[in-house]
Amino acid sequence: MITGWILYKHAPDGSYESKRLVEEFKIHNIDVRIINPTEIDIFVNKDNRQSILVNGESLPLPKFVFPRTGSGTTYFIKAVIRHFERMGVVVINGSEAIETVKDKLYTQQILAQSNLDIPKTLLLKHPIDVDFVEKHLGFPVIIKTISGSYGKGVFIADNKKQLSQLITMAELTNSRYDIIIQEFIKDSWGKDLRVLVVNNKVVGCMMRRATDDDFRANLNRGGEGFPYEVNEQIEWLSTEASKSLGLDIAGVDLLFDGEGYKICEVNSNPGFEGTETFTKKNIAEEMVSFIKMKIGEFV
């Protein structure tokens, strides 16, 4: 039987995604093990086949590794993923793609270089010049930490005073913080699209909408979801974003902008409970089928 490892930072055996993936892998006759990467020890030596231990035990190398660590990928976890790559284990997504997407500014730079529509984005300089921000982005503006997910580390400032107060608070917490400031896309207040891409193909799309007056629409913040029809622009933006960032599997968040869309963020570890619930699409099966193809076990 084919064996694979799913890497979760906190190894949530009871999470929706982990249960669904295990179910689908079992249907495809693949035995998977959920492993917390912090339980892994790696040794760098010429005998690479014996250079990985899990909780002190030497295990046979898996056929593939599926990291589900996303923005929580630390240097240690990245080193573990790279170790698998160097030993020839198939990894979905790769370490470099995960690291790239973890950095929201670098992600925006790559998307812009690929001629994809994104909000204007500014890396905050210290000390902040609020007049410069007003001149080039206007107000309100969105403030984001360089790394984060699920709407955490994302704030809105309606004017120069609020922006100054937010930055002052950030400085009190961490004087060496890194923050980006983005233009506010008014047409997307309280709503956005989550598009799931597998192997450069859109496999699911839903609109997320806040149920209160929050400008963010994340489901884990109490938002609601609806199936959304994929048009040519959604397909192109989402697949090109995934391709330009080197992702096998991606969650692409799109903002509504007039008659079109802009790419807000891209996630290397997208949750899919909401997409399966609201679109009735079998996202886990799409992921598993792709992984089988990538390891040479054709469906």
CSV table of N, CA and C in Angstrom, one decimal, residues 174-299:
chain,number,residue,atom,x,y,z
A,174,ASN,N,6.0,45.5,19.5
A,174,ASN,CA,7.3,45.0,18.9
A,174,ASN,C,7.9,46.1,18.0
A,175,SER,N,9.0,46.6,18.5
A,175,SER,CA,9.6,47.7,17.8
A,175,SER,C,10.2,47.4,16.5
A,176,ARG,N,10.3,46.1,16.2
A,176,ARG,CA,10.9,45.6,14.9
A,176,ARG,C,9.9,44.9,14.0
A,177,TYR,N,8.6,45.3,14.1
A,177,TYR,CA,7.6,44.7,13.3
A,177,TYR,C,7.7,45.0,11.9
A,178,ASP,N,7.2,44.2,11.0
A,178,ASP,CA,7.1,44.5,9.6
A,178,ASP,C,5.6,44.5,9.2
A,179,ILE,N,5.2,45.6,8.6
A,179,ILE,CA,3.8,45.8,8.2
A,179,ILE,C,3.7,46.3,6.8
A,180,ILE,N,2.7,45.9,6.1
A,180,ILE,CA,2.4,46.4,4.8
A,180,ILE,C,1.0,47.2,4.9
A,181,ILE,N,0.9,48.2,4.0
A,181,ILE,CA,-0.3,49.0,4.0
A,181,ILE,C,-0.9,48.9,2.5
A,182,GLN,N,-2.2,48.6,2.4
A,182,GLN,CA,-2.8,48.4,1.1
A,182,GLN,C,-3.9,49.3,0.9
A,183,GLU,N,-4.2,49.7,-0.3
A,183,GLU,CA,-5.4,50.5,-0.6
A,183,GLU,C,-6.6,49.7,-0.3
A,184,PHE,N,-7.6,50.4,0.1
A,184,PHE,CA,-8.9,49.8,0.5
A,184,PHE,C,-9.8,49.7,-0.8
A,185,ILE,N,-10.2,48.5,-1.1
A,185,ILE,CA,-11.1,48.2,-2.2
A,185,ILE,C,-12.6,48.3,-1.7
A,186,LYS,N,-13.2,49.4,-1.9
A,186,LYS,CA,-14.5,49.7,-1.3
A,186,LYS,C,-15.6,48.7,-1.8
A,187,ASP,N,-15.5,48.2,-3.0
A,187,ASP,CA,-16.5,47.3,-3.5
A,187,ASP,C,-16.5,46.0,-2.8
A,188,SER,N,-15.5,45.7,-2.1
A,188,SER,CA,-15.3,44.4,-1.4
A,188,SER,C,-15.5,44.5,0.1
A,189,TRP,N,-16.1,45.5,0.6
A,189,TRP,CA,-16.4,45.7,2.0
A,189,TRP,C,-17.2,44.5,2.5
A,190,GLY,N,-16.7,43.7,3.4
A,190,GLY,CA,-17.5,42.6,4.0
A,190,GLY,C,-17.7,41.4,3.1
A,191,LYS,N,-17.1,41.4,2.0
A,191,LYS,CA,-17.3,40.2,1.1
A,191,LYS,C,-16.0,40.0,0.2
A,192,ASP,N,-15.8,38.8,-0.1
A,192,ASP,CA,-14.7,38.4,-1.0
A,192,ASP,C,-15.0,37.0,-1.6
A,193,LEU,N,-14.1,36.5,-2.5
A,193,LEU,CA,-14.2,35.2,-3.0
A,193,LEU,C,-13.0,34.4,-2.5
A,194,ARG,N,-13.3,33.1,-2.2
A,194,ARG,CA,-12.2,32.1,-1.9
A,194,ARG,C,-12.3,31.1,-3.1
A,195,VAL,N,-11.2,31.1,-3.8
A,195,VAL,CA,-11.1,30.2,-5.0
A,195,VAL,C,-10.0,29.1,-4.7
A,196,LEU,N,-10.4,27.8,-4.8
A,196,LEU,CA,-9.4,26.8,-4.5
A,196,LEU,C,-8.9,26.2,-5.8
A,197,VAL,N,-7.6,26.2,-5.9
A,197,VAL,CA,-6.9,25.8,-7.2
A,197,VAL,C,-6.1,24.5,-6.9
A,198,VAL,N,-6.2,23.5,-7.7
A,198,VAL,CA,-5.4,22.3,-7.6
A,198,VAL,C,-4.8,22.0,-9.0
A,199,ASN,N,-3.5,21.9,-9.0
A,199,ASN,CA,-2.8,21.6,-10.3
A,199,ASN,C,-3.3,22.6,-11.4
A,200,ASN,N,-3.3,23.9,-11.0
A,200,ASN,CA,-3.6,24.9,-12.0
A,200,ASN,C,-5.0,24.8,-12.5
A,201,LYS,N,-5.9,24.2,-11.8
A,201,LYS,CA,-7.3,24.1,-12.2
A,201,LYS,C,-8.2,24.6,-11.0
A,202,VAL,N,-9.2,25.4,-11.3
A,202,VAL,CA,-10.1,25.8,-10.2
A,202,VAL,C,-11.1,24.7,-9.9
A,203,VAL,N,-11.1,24.3,-8.6
A,203,VAL,CA,-11.9,23.1,-8.2
A,203,VAL,C,-13.1,23.6,-7.3
A,204,GLY,N,-13.1,24.8,-6.9
A,204,GLY,CA,-14.2,25.3,-6.1
A,204,GLY,C,-14.1,26.8,-5.9
A,205,CYS,N,-15.3,27.5,-5.8
A,205,CYS,CA,-15.3,28.9,-5.6
A,205,CYS,C,-16.5,29.3,-4.8
A,206,MET,N,-16.3,30.0,-3.7
A,206,MET,CA,-17.4,30.5,-2.9
A,206,MET,C,-17.2,32.0,-2.6
A,207,MET,N,-18.3,32.7,-2.4
A,207,MET,CA,-18.3,34.0,-1.9
A,207,MET,C,-18.5,34.0,-0.4
A,208,ARG,N,-17.6,34.7,0.3
A,208,ARG,CA,-17.7,34.8,1.8
A,208,ARG,C,-18.2,36.2,2.1
A,209,ARG,N,-19.2,36.3,3.0
A,209,ARG,CA,-19.8,37.5,3.4
A,209,ARG,C,-19.9,37.7,4.9
A,210,ALA,N,-19.5,38.8,5.4
A,210,ALA,CA,-19.6,39.1,6.8
A,210,ALA,C,-21.0,39.2,7.2
A,211,THR,N,-21.4,38.7,8.4
A,211,THR,CA,-22.7,38.8,8.9
A,211,THR,C,-22.9,40.0,9.9
A,212,ASP,N,-21.8,40.7,10.1
A,212,ASP,CA,-21.9,41.9,10.9
A,212,ASP,C,-21.3,43.0,10.1
A,213,ASP,N,-20.8,44.1,10.7
A,213,ASP,CA,-20.3,45.2,9.9
A,213,ASP,C,-18.7,45.1,9.7
A,214,ASP,N,-18.2,44.0,9.9
A,214,ASP,CA,-16.7,43.8,9.8
A,214,ASP,C,-16.4,43.9,8.3
A,215,PHE,N,-15.2,44.5,8.0
A,215,PHE,CA,-14.8,44.6,6.6
A,215,PHE,C,-14.2,43.3,6.1
A,216,ARG,N,-13.9,42.4,7.0
A,216,ARG,CA,-13.4,41.1,6.7
A,216,ARG,C,-14.5,40.1,6.6
A,217,ALA,N,-14.3,39.1,5.7
A,217,ALA,CA,-15.4,38.1,5.4
A,217,ALA,C,-15.0,36.7,5.8
A,218,ASN,N,-14.0,36.5,6.6
A,218,ASN,CA,-13.6,35.1,6.9
A,218,ASN,C,-14.7,34.3,7.6
A,219,LEU,N,-14.8,33.1,7.2
A,219,LEU,CA,-15.9,32.2,7.8
A,219,LEU,C,-15.6,32.0,9.3
A,220,ASN,N,-14.3,31.9,9.7
A,220,ASN,CA,-14.0,31.6,11.1
A,220,ASN,C,-14.3,32.8,12.0
A,221,ARG,N,-14.6,34.0,11.4
A,221,ARG,CA,-15.0,35.1,12.1
A,221,ARG,C,-16.5,35.3,12.1
A,222,GLY,N,-17.2,34.3,11.7
A,222,GLY,CA,-18.7,34.3,11.8
A,222,GLY,C,-19.3,34.7,10.5
A,223,GLY,N,-18.5,34.7,9.4
A,223,GLY,CA,-19.1,35.0,8.1
A,223,GLY,C,-19.9,33.8,7.5
A,224,GLU,N,-20.6,34.0,6.4
A,224,GLU,CA,-21.3,33.0,5.7
A,224,GLU,C,-20.8,32.8,4.3
A,225,GLY,N,-21.1,31.6,3.7
A,225,GLY,CA,-20.6,31.4,2.4
A,225,GLY,C,-21.7,31.0,1.4
A,226,PHE,N,-21.4,31.2,0.1
A,226,PHE,CA,-22.3,30.9,-0.9
A,226,PHE,C,-21.6,30.4,-2.1
A,227,PRO,N,-22.1,29.5,-2.9
A,227,PRO,CA,-21.4,29.1,-4.1
A,227,PRO,C,-21.4,30.2,-5.1
A,228,TYR,N,-20.3,30.3,-5.9
A,228,TYR,CA,-20.2,31.4,-6.8
A,228,TYR,C,-19.7,30.9,-8.1
A,229,GLU,N,-20.3,31.3,-9.2
A,229,GLU,CA,-20.0,30.8,-10.5
A,229,GLU,C,-18.7,31.4,-11.0
A,230,VAL,N,-17.8,30.5,-11.5
A,230,VAL,CA,-16.5,30.9,-11.9
A,230,VAL,C,-16.6,31.4,-13.4
A,231,ASN,N,-16.1,32.7,-13.6
A,231,ASN,CA,-16.1,33.2,-14.9
A,231,ASN,C,-14.6,33.2,-15.4
A,232,GLU,N,-14.4,33.7,-16.6
A,232,GLU,CA,-13.1,33.6,-17.2
A,232,GLU,C,-12.0,34.4,-16.4
A,233,GLN,N,-12.4,35.6,-15.9
A,233,GLN,CA,-11.4,36.4,-15.2
A,233,GLN,C,-11.0,35.7,-13.8
A,234,ILE,N,-12.0,35.1,-13.1
A,234,ILE,CA,-11.7,34.4,-11.9
A,234,ILE,C,-10.8,33.2,-12.2
A,235,GLU,N,-11.1,32.5,-13.2
A,235,GLU,CA,-10.3,31.3,-13.6
A,235,GLU,C,-8.9,31.8,-13.9
A,236,TRP,N,-8.7,32.8,-14.7
A,236,TRP,CA,-7.4,33.3,-15.1
A,236,TRP,C,-6.6,33.8,-13.9
A,237,LEU,N,-7.2,34.7,-13.1
A,237,LEU,CA,-6.5,35.3,-12.0
A,237,LEU,C,-6.0,34.2,-11.0
A,238,SER,N,-6.9,33.3,-10.7
A,238,SER,CA,-6.6,32.3,-9.7
A,238,SER,C,-5.5,31.3,-10.1
A,239,THR,N,-5.7,30.8,-11.4
A,239,THR,CA,-4.7,29.8,-11.9
A,239,THR,C,-3.3,30.5,-12.1
A,240,GLU,N,-3.3,31.7,-12.6
A,240,GLU,CA,-2.1,32.4,-12.9
A,240,GLU,C,-1.4,32.7,-11.6
A,241,ALA,N,-2.1,33.1,-10.5
A,241,ALA,CA,-1.5,33.4,-9.2
A,241,ALA,C,-0.9,32.1,-8.7
A,242,SER,N,-1.6,31.0,-8.7
A,242,SER,CA,-1.1,29.8,-8.2
A,242,SER,C,0.2,29.4,-9.0
A,243,LYS,N,0.1,29.5,-10.3
A,243,LYS,CA,1.3,29.1,-11.2
A,243,LYS,C,2.5,30.0,-10.9
A,244,SER,N,2.3,31.3,-10.8
A,244,SER,CA,3.4,32.3,-10.6
A,244,SER,C,4.1,32.1,-9.3
A,245,LEU,N,3.3,31.5,-8.3
A,245,LEU,CA,3.9,31.3,-6.9
A,245,LEU,C,4.4,29.9,-6.7
A,246,GLY,N,4.3,29.1,-7.8
A,246,GLY,CA,4.8,27.7,-7.7
A,246,GLY,C,4.0,26.8,-6.8
A,247,LEU,N,2.7,27.0,-6.7
A,247,LEU,CA,1.9,26.2,-5.8
A,247,LEU,C,1.2,25.1,-6.5
A,248,ASP,N,1.2,23.9,-5.9
A,248,ASP,CA,0.4,22.8,-6.4
A,248,ASP,C,-1.0,22.9,-6.0
A,249,ILE,N,-1.2,23.4,-4.8
A,249,ILE,CA,-2.6,23.6,-4.2
A,249,ILE,C,-2.6,25.0,-3.6
A,250,ALA,N,-3.6,25.7,-3.9
A,250,ALA,CA,-3.7,27.1,-3.4
A,250,ALA,C,-5.1,27.6,-3.1
A,251,GLY,N,-5.2,28.4,-2.1
A,251,GLY,CA,-6.4,29.2,-1.9
A,251,GLY,C,-6.2,30.6,-2.3
A,252,VAL,N,-6.9,31.1,-3.3
A,252,VAL,CA,-6.7,32.4,-3.8
A,252,VAL,C,-7.9,33.3,-3.3
A,253,ASP,N,-7.6,34.4,-2.6
A,253,ASP,CA,-8.7,35.3,-2.2
A,253,ASP,C,-8.8,36.5,-3.1
A,254,LEU,N,-10.0,36.7,-3.7
A,254,LEU,CA,-10.2,37.7,-4.7
A,254,LEU,C,-11.1,38.8,-4.1
A,255,LEU,N,-10.8,40.0,-4.3
A,255,LEU,CA,-11.6,41.2,-3.9
A,255,LEU,C,-12.5,41.6,-5.1
A,256,PHE,N,-13.7,42.0,-4.8
A,256,PHE,CA,-14.6,42.6,-5.8
A,256,PHE,C,-14.1,44.0,-6.1
A,257,ASP,N,-13.9,44.4,-7.4
A,257,ASP,CA,-13.5,45.7,-7.8
A,257,ASP,C,-14.2,46.1,-9.0
A,258,GLY,N,-15.3,46.8,-8.9
A,258,GLY,CA,-16.2,47.2,-10.0
A,258,GLY,C,-16.7,46.0,-10.7
A,259,GLU,N,-16.5,45.9,-12.0
A,259,GLU,CA,-16.9,44.7,-12.7
A,259,GLU,C,-15.9,43.5,-12.7
A,260,GLY,N,-14.8,43.8,-12.1
A,260,GLY,CA,-13.7,42.8,-12.0
A,260,GLY,C,-13.3,42.4,-10.6
A,261,TYR,N,-12.0,41.9,-10.5
A,261,TYR,CA,-11.5,41.4,-9.2
A,261,TYR,C,-10.0,41.8,-9.1
A,262,LYS,N,-9.6,41.8,-7.9
A,262,LYS,CA,-8.2,42.0,-7.6
A,262,LYS,C,-7.8,40.8,-6.6
A,263,ILE,N,-6.5,40.4,-6.7
A,263,ILE,CA,-6.0,39.3,-5.8
A,263,ILE,C,-5.7,40.0,-4.5
A,264,CYS,N,-6.3,39.5,-3.4
A,264,CYS,CA,-6.0,40.0,-2.1
A,264,CYS,C,-4.8,39.2,-1.5
A,265,GLU,N,-5.0,37.9,-1.4
A,265,GLU,CA,-3.9,37.1,-0.8
A,265,GLU,C,-4.0,35.7,-1.4
A,266,VAL,N,-2.9,34.9,-1.2
A,266,VAL,CA,-2.9,33.5,-1.7
A,266,VAL,C,-2.4,32.7,-0.5
A,267,ASN,N,-3.0,31.6,-0.3
A,267,ASN,CA,-2.7,30.7,0.9
A,267,ASN,C,-2.2,29.4,0.4
A,268,SER,N,-1.1,28.9,1.0
A,268,SER,CA,-0.5,27.6,0.6
A,268,SER,C,-1.1,26.5,1.4
A,269,ASN,N,-2.0,26.8,2.4
A,269,ASN,CA,-2.6,25.7,3.2
A,269,ASN,C,-4.1,26.1,3.4
A,270,PRO,N,-4.8,26.1,2.3
A,270,PRO,CA,-6.2,26.6,2.4
A,270,PRO,C,-7.1,25.5,3.1
A,271,GLY,N,-7.9,26.1,4.0
A,271,GLY,CA,-9.0,25.2,4.5
A,271,GLY,C,-10.0,25.0,3.5
A,272,PHE,N,-10.8,23.9,3.5
A,272,PHE,CA,-11.8,23.7,2.5
A,272,PHE,C,-13.1,23.2,3.1
A,273,GLU,N,-13.3,23.3,4.4
A,273,GLU,CA,-14.5,22.9,5.0
A,273,GLU,C,-15.7,23.8,4.4
A,274,GLY,N,-15.4,25.1,4.4
A,274,GLY,CA,-16.5,26.0,3.9
A,274,GLY,C,-16.8,25.7,2.4
A,275,THR,N,-15.8,25.5,1.6
A,275,THR,CA,-16.0,25.3,0.2
A,275,THR,C,-16.8,24.0,-0.1
A,276,GLU,N,-16.4,23.0,0.7
A,276,GLU,CA,-17.2,21.7,0.5
A,276,GLU,C,-18.6,21.9,1.0
A,277,THR,N,-18.8,22.6,2.1
A,277,THR,CA,-20.1,22.8,2.7
A,277,THR,C,-21.0,23.6,1.8
A,278,PHE,N,-20.5,24.7,1.2
A,278,PHE,CA,-21.4,25.6,0.5
A,278,PHE,C,-21.5,25.3,-1.0
A,279,THR,N,-20.4,24.7,-1.6
A,279,THR,CA,-20.5,24.4,-3.0
A,279,THR,C,-20.8,22.9,-3.3
A,280,LYS,N,-20.8,22.1,-2.3
A,280,LYS,CA,-21.0,20.6,-2.4
A,280,LYS,C,-20.0,19.9,-3.3
A,281,LYS,N,-18.8,20.5,-3.5
A,281,LYS,CA,-17.8,19.9,-4.3
A,281,LYS,C,-16.9,19.1,-3.4
A,282,ASN,N,-16.3,18.0,-3.9
A,282,ASN,CA,-15.5,17.2,-3.1
A,282,ASN,C,-14.0,17.6,-3.3
A,283,ILE,N,-13.6,18.6,-2.5
A,283,ILE,CA,-12.3,19.2,-2.7
A,283,ILE,C,-11.2,18.2,-2.2
A,284,ALA,N,-11.5,17.5,-1.2
A,284,ALA,CA,-10.5,16.5,-0.7
A,284,ALA,C,-10.2,15.5,-1.8
A,285,GLU,N,-11.2,15.0,-2.5
A,285,GLU,CA,-11.0,14.1,-3.6
A,285,GLU,C,-10.1,14.7,-4.7
A,286,GLU,N,-10.3,15.9,-5.0
A,286,GLU,CA,-9.5,16.6,-6.0
A,286,GLU,C,-8.1,16.7,-5.6
A,287,MET,N,-7.8,17.0,-4.3
A,287,MET,CA,-6.4,17.0,-3.8
A,287,MET,C,-5.8,15.6,-3.9
A,288,VAL,N,-6.5,14.6,-3.4
A,288,VAL,CA,-6.0,13.3,-3.4
A,288,VAL,C,-5.7,12.7,-4.8
A,289,SER,N,-6.6,13.0,-5.7
A,289,SER,CA,-6.4,12.5,-7.1
A,289,SER,C,-5.2,13.2,-7.7
A,290,PHE,N,-5.0,14.5,-7.4
A,290,PHE,CA,-3.8,15.1,-7.9
A,290,PHE,C,-2.5,14.5,-7.3
A,291,ILE,N,-2.5,14.3,-6.0
A,291,ILE,CA,-1.3,13.7,-5.4
A,291,ILE,C,-1.0,12.4,-6.0
A,292,LYS,N,-2.0,11.6,-6.2
A,292,LYS,CA,-1.8,10.2,-6.8
A,292,LYS,C,-1.1,10.4,-8.2
A,293,MET,N,-1.6,11.4,-9.0
A,293,MET,CA,-1.0,11.6,-10.3
A,293,MET,C,0.4,12.0,-10.1
A,294,LYS,N,0.7,12.9,-9.2
A,294,LYS,CA,2.0,13.5,-9.0
A,294,LYS,C,3.0,12.4,-8.6
A,295,ILE,N,2.6,11.4,-7.8
A,295,ILE,CA,3.5,10.3,-7.4
A,295,ILE,C,3.6,9.2,-8.4
A,296,GLY,N,2.8,9.4,-9.5
A,296,GLY,CA,2.9,8.3,-10.6
A,296,GLY,C,1.8,7.2,-10.4
A,297,GLU,N,0.9,7.4,-9.5
A,297,GLU,CA,-0.2,6.4,-9.4
A,297,GLU,C,-1.4,7.0,-10.0
A,298,PHE,N,-1.6,6.8,-11.3
A,298,PHE,CA,-2.7,7.4,-12.0
A,298,PHE,C,-4.0,6.9,-11.6
A,299,VAL,N,-5.0,7.8,-11.5
A,299,VAL,CA,-6.3,7.5,-11.1
A,299,VAL,C,-7.0,6.6,-12.1
